[in-house]
Coordinates of C-alpha atoms in Angstrom, one line a residue:
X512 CA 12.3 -30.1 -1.1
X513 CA 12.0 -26.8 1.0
X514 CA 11.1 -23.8 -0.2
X515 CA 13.3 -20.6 0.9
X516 CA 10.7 -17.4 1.3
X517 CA 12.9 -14.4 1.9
X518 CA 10.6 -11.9 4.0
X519 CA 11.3 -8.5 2.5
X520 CA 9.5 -5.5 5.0
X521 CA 9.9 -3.1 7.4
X522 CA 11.9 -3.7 11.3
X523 CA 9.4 -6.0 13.1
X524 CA 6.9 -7.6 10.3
X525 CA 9.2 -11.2 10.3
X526 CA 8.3 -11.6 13.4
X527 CA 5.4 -10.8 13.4
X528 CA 4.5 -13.4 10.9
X529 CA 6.9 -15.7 11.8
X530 CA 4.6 -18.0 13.5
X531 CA 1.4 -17.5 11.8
X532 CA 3.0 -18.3 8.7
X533 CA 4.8 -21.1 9.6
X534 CA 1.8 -22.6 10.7
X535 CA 0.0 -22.3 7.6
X536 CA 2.5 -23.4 5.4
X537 CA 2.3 -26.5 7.4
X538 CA -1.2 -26.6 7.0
X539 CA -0.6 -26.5 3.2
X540 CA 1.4 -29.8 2.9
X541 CA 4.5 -27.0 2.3
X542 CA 8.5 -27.4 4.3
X543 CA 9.9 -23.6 3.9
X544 CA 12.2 -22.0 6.1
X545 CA 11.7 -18.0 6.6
X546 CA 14.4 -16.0 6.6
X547 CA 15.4 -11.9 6.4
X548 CA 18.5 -12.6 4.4
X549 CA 19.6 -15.1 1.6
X550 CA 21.6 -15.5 -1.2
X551 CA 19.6 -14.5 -4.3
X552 CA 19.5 -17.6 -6.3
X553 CA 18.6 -19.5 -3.1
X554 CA 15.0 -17.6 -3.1
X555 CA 11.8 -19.3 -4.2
X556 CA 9.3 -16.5 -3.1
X557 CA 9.6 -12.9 -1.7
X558 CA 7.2 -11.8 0.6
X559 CA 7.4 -7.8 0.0
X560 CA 6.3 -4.5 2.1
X561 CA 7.3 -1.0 0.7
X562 CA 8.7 -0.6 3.8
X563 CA 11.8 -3.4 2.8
X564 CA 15.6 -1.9 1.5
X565 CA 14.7 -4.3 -1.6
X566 CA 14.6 -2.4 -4.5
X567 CA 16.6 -4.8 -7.2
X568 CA 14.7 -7.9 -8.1
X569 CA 17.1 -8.6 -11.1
X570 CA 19.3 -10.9 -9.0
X571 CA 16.8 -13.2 -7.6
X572 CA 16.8 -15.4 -11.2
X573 CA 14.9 -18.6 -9.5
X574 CA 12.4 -16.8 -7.4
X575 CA 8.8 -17.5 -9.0
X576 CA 6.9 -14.9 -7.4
X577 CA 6.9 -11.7 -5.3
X578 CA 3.8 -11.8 -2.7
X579 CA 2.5 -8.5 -1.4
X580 CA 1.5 -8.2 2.0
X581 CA -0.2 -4.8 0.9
X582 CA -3.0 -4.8 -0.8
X583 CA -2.0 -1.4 -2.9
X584 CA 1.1 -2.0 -5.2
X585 CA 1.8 1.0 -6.8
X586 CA 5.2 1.9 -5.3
X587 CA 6.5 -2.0 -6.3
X588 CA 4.8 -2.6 -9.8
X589 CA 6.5 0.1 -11.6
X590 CA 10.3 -1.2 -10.8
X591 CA 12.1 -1.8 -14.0
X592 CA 13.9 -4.3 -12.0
X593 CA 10.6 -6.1 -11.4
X594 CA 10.4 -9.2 -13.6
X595 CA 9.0 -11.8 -11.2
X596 CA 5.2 -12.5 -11.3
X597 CA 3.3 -9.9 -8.5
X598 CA 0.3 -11.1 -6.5
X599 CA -1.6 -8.3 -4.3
X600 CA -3.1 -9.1 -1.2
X601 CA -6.5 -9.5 -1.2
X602 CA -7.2 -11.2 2.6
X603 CA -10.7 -11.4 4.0
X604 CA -9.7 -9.4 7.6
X605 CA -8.4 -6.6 5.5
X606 CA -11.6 -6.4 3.7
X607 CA -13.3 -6.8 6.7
X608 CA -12.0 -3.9 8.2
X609 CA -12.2 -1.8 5.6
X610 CA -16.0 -2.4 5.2
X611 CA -16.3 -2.0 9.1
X612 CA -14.5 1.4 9.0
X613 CA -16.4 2.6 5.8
X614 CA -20.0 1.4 7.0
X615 CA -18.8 3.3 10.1
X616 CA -18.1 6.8 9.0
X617 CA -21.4 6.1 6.8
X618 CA -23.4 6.0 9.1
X619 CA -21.5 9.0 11.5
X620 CA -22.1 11.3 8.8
X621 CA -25.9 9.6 7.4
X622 CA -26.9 10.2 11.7
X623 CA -25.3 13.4 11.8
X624 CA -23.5 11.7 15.2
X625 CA -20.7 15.0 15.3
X626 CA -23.5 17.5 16.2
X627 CA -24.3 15.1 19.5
X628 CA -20.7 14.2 19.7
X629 CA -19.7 18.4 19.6
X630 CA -23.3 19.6 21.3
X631 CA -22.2 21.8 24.3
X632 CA -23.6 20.6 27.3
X633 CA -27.2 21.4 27.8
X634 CA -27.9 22.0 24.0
X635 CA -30.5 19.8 23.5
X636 CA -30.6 19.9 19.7
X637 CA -32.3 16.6 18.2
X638 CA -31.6 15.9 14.8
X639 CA -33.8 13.7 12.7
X640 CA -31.8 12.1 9.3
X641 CA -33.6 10.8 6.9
X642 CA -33.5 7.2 6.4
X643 CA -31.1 5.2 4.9
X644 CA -33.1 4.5 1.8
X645 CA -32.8 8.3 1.1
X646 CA -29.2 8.9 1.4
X647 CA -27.3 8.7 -1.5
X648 CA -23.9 7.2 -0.9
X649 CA -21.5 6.9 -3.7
X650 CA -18.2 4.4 -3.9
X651 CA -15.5 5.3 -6.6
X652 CA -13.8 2.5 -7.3
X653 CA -15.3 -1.3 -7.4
X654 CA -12.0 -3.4 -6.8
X655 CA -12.5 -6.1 -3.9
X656 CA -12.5 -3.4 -1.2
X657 CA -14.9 -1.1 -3.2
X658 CA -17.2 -3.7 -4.3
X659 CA -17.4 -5.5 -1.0
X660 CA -17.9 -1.7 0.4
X661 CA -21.4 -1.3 -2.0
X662 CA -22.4 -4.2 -0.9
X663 CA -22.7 -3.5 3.2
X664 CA -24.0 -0.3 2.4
X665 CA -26.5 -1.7 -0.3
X666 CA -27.3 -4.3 2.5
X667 CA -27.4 -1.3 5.4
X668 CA -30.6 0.0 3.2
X669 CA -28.2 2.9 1.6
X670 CA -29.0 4.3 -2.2
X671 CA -25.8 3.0 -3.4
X672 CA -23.9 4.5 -6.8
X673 CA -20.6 3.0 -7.8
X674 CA -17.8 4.0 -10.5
X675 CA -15.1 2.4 -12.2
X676 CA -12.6 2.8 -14.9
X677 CA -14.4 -0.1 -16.5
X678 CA -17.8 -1.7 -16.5
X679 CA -18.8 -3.2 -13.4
X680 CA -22.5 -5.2 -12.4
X681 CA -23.5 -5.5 -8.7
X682 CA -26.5 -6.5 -7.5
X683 CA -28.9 -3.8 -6.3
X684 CA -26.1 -0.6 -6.9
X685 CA -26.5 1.7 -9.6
X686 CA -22.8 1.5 -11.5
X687 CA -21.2 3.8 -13.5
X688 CA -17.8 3.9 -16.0
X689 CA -15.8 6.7 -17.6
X690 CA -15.8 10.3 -17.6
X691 CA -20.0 10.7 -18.4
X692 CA -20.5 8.2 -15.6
X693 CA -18.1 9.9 -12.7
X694 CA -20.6 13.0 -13.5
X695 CA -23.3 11.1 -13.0
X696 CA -21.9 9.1 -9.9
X697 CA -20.7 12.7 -8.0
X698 CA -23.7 14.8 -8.8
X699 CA -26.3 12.2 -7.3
X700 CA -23.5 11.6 -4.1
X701 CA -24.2 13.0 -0.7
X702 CA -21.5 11.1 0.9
X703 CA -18.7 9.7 -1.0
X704 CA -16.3 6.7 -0.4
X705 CA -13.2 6.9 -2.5
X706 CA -11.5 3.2 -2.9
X707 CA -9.9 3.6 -6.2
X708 CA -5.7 2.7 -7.3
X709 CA -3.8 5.4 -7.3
X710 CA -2.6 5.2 -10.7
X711 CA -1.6 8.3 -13.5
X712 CA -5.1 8.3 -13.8
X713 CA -6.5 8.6 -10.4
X714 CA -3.8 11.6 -9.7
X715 CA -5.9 13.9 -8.2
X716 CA -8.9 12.8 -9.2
X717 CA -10.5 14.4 -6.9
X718 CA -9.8 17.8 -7.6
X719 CA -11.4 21.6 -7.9
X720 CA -13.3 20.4 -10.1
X721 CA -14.8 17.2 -9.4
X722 CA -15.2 18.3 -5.7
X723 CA -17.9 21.1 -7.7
X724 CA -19.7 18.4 -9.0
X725 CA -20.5 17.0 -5.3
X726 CA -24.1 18.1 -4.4
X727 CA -23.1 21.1 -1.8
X728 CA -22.4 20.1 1.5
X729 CA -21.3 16.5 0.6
X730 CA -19.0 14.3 3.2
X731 CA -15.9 12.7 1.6
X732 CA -14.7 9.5 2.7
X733 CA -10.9 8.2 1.9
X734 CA -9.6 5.3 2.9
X735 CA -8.0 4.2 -0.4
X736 CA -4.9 6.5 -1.3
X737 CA -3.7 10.0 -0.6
X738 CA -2.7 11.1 -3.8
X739 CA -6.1 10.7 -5.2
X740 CA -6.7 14.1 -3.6
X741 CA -5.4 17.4 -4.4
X742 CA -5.3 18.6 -0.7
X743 CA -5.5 22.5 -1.5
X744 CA -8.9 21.6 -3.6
X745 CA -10.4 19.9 -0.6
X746 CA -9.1 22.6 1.6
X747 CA -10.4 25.4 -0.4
X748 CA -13.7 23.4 -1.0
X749 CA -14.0 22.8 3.2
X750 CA -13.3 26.1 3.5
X751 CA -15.9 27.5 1.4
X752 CA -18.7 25.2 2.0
X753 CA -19.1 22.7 -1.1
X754 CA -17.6 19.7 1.1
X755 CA -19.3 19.6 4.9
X756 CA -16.8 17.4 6.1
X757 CA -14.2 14.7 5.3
X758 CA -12.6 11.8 6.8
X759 CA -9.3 11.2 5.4
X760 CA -7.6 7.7 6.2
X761 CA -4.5 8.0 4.3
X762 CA -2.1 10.8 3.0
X763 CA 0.5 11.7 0.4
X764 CA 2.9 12.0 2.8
X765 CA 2.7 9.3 6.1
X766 CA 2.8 9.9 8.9
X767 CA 0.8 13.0 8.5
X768 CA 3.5 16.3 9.1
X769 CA 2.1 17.6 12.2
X770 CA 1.8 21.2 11.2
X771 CA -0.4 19.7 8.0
X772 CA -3.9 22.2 7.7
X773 CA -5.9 18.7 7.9
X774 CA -4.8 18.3 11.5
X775 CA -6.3 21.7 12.8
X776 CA -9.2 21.9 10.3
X777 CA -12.5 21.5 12.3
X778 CA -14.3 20.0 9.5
X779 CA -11.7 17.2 8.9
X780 CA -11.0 14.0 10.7
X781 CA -7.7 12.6 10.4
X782 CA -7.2 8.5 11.5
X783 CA -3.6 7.1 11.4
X784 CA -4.1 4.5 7.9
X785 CA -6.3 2.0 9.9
X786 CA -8.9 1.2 7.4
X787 CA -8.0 -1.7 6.7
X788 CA -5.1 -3.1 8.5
X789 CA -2.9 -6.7 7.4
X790 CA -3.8 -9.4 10.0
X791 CA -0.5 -11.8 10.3
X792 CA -2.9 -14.9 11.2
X793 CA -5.6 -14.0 7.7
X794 CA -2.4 -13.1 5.7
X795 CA -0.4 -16.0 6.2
X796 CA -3.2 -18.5 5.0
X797 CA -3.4 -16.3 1.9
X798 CA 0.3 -16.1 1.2
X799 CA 0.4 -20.0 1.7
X800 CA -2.4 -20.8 -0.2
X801 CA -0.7 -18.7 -3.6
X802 CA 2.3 -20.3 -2.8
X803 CA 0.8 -24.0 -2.5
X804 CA -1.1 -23.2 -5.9
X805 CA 2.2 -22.2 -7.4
X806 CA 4.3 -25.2 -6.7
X807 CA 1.0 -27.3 -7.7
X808 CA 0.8 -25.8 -11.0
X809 CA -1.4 -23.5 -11.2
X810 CA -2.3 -19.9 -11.2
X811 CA -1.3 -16.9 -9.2
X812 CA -4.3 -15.7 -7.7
X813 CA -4.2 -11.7 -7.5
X814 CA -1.8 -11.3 -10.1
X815 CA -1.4 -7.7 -10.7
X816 CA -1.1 -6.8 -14.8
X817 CA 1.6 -4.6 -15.0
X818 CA 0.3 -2.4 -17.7
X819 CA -2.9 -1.9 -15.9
X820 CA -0.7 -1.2 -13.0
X821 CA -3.1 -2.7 -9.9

């Protein structure tokens, strides 16, 4: 029998996926057809981006699961409408290209690269780093992303601290929980990765006062959510000294305002949300794969726990 996967996300994503996922599907021993529209009690699966109209998930009565094709889920999971099972998307490209853009900016800031980058011409200014065994490098949040993350770095040759809400073990990395250990993890950080949920907890959670905690002169790196940040802390710490420099990946508000301070700041690089990017082709082999494992019996992988929220 074939399977009806309504594709819920922005202008431009069905198509996008159209072929990849049809072709993976097949590779999974599934028949589906793909389609933008259906008739609620037609639909077996939704594949959802925040960027979809779909906001009431109380008519779709036979659909057995809503598939992200995000990885963060905090502007779905909360729906009171919501009552369907909800898998994230955890992909292998995604978490590629986070580590690539994370190990990156790493090692931008560990080699001091913006003074060559900057240098006037004819300053001849060498600048010897220490090694990477010496550089502390912290990683809040230990998720898939984060935890893949401390591991490149770890394998780079960096001192690498981790936090999370909850205890975490990973090989060679120092890990920390709770409010004792995020004192721990910031005052030992020289440059600091933030890859944690936004959540009621993670609100701001780097703020006026954690940003203090940072050995002075730390770089901050975000790629995991904008509202983890209170913007006129940071602003107010880059202004006065205690952060040296940030690299900011994502924002409360996207696309970043153009008259926003972080655009014009000199000690603040602003990219456009590319960290870590959801590849059609990767995507489409996970979404089949849950959905095969579904119809076999068995269960969701990635299933987000709606109390926990991620």
């Amino acid at each position: 029998m074939s399977l009806t996967l309504l594709f819920a996300a922005g202008p431009g994503t069905s198509e996008e996926y159209h072929a990849p996922l049809s072709e993976a599907l097949r590779a999974a021993g599934l028949e589906a057809r793909i389609v933008t529209e259906a008739a609620p009690e037609d639909v077996d699966y939704i594949l959802y981006a925040p960027a979809s109209p779909l906001q009431d998930f109380s008519p779709y009565t036979r659909t057995k699961a809503v598939l992200s094709l995000w990885a963060g889920v905090e502007r779905i999971v909360t729906n009171p409408t919501l009552t369907q099972p909800l898998a994230r998307m955890v992909d292998p490209s995604l978490t590629r290209g986070m580590v690539e853009y994370v190990c990156g900016h790493v090692l931008r800031y560990h080699l001091g690269m913006d003074a060559h980058i900057q240098a006037a011409p004819g300053d001849w200014r060498p600048v010897e780093p220490p090694l990477a065994p010496e550089r502390l490098v912290g990683v809040m949040g230990l998720g898939a992303l984060g935890r893949a993350c401390a591991e490149a770095l770890r394998d780079s040759g960096f001192a690498v601290s981790g936090w999370a809400a909850n205890p975490k073990e990973i090989a060679g990395v120092t890990c920390h929980h709770g409010p004792e250990g995020m004192q721990s993890l910031l005052q030992g950080t020289e440059i600091l990765v933030t890859l944690l949920p936004h959540t009621q907890a993670t609100e701001s959670i780097l703020n006026a006062g954690t940003l203090a905690t940072l050995p002075r002169g730390a770089c901050l790196i975000n790629p995991g959510r904008g509202a983890l940040i209170d913007d006129d802390a940071l602003l107010a710490a880059l202004e006065n000294g205690q952060i040296g420099h940030a690299t900011l990946d994502v924002f409360r508000t996207e696309p970043l305002p153009a008259d926003h301070p972080y655009w014009h700041h000199p000690r603040v690089t602003v990219t456009p949300h590319i960290a870590a990017t959801t590849r059609a082709a990767s995507a489409s082999r996970s979404l089949a794969e849950n959905i095969a494992r579904v119809e076999a019996g068995l269960p969701l992988l990635h299933e987000v726990p709606r109390v926990r929220g991620y």
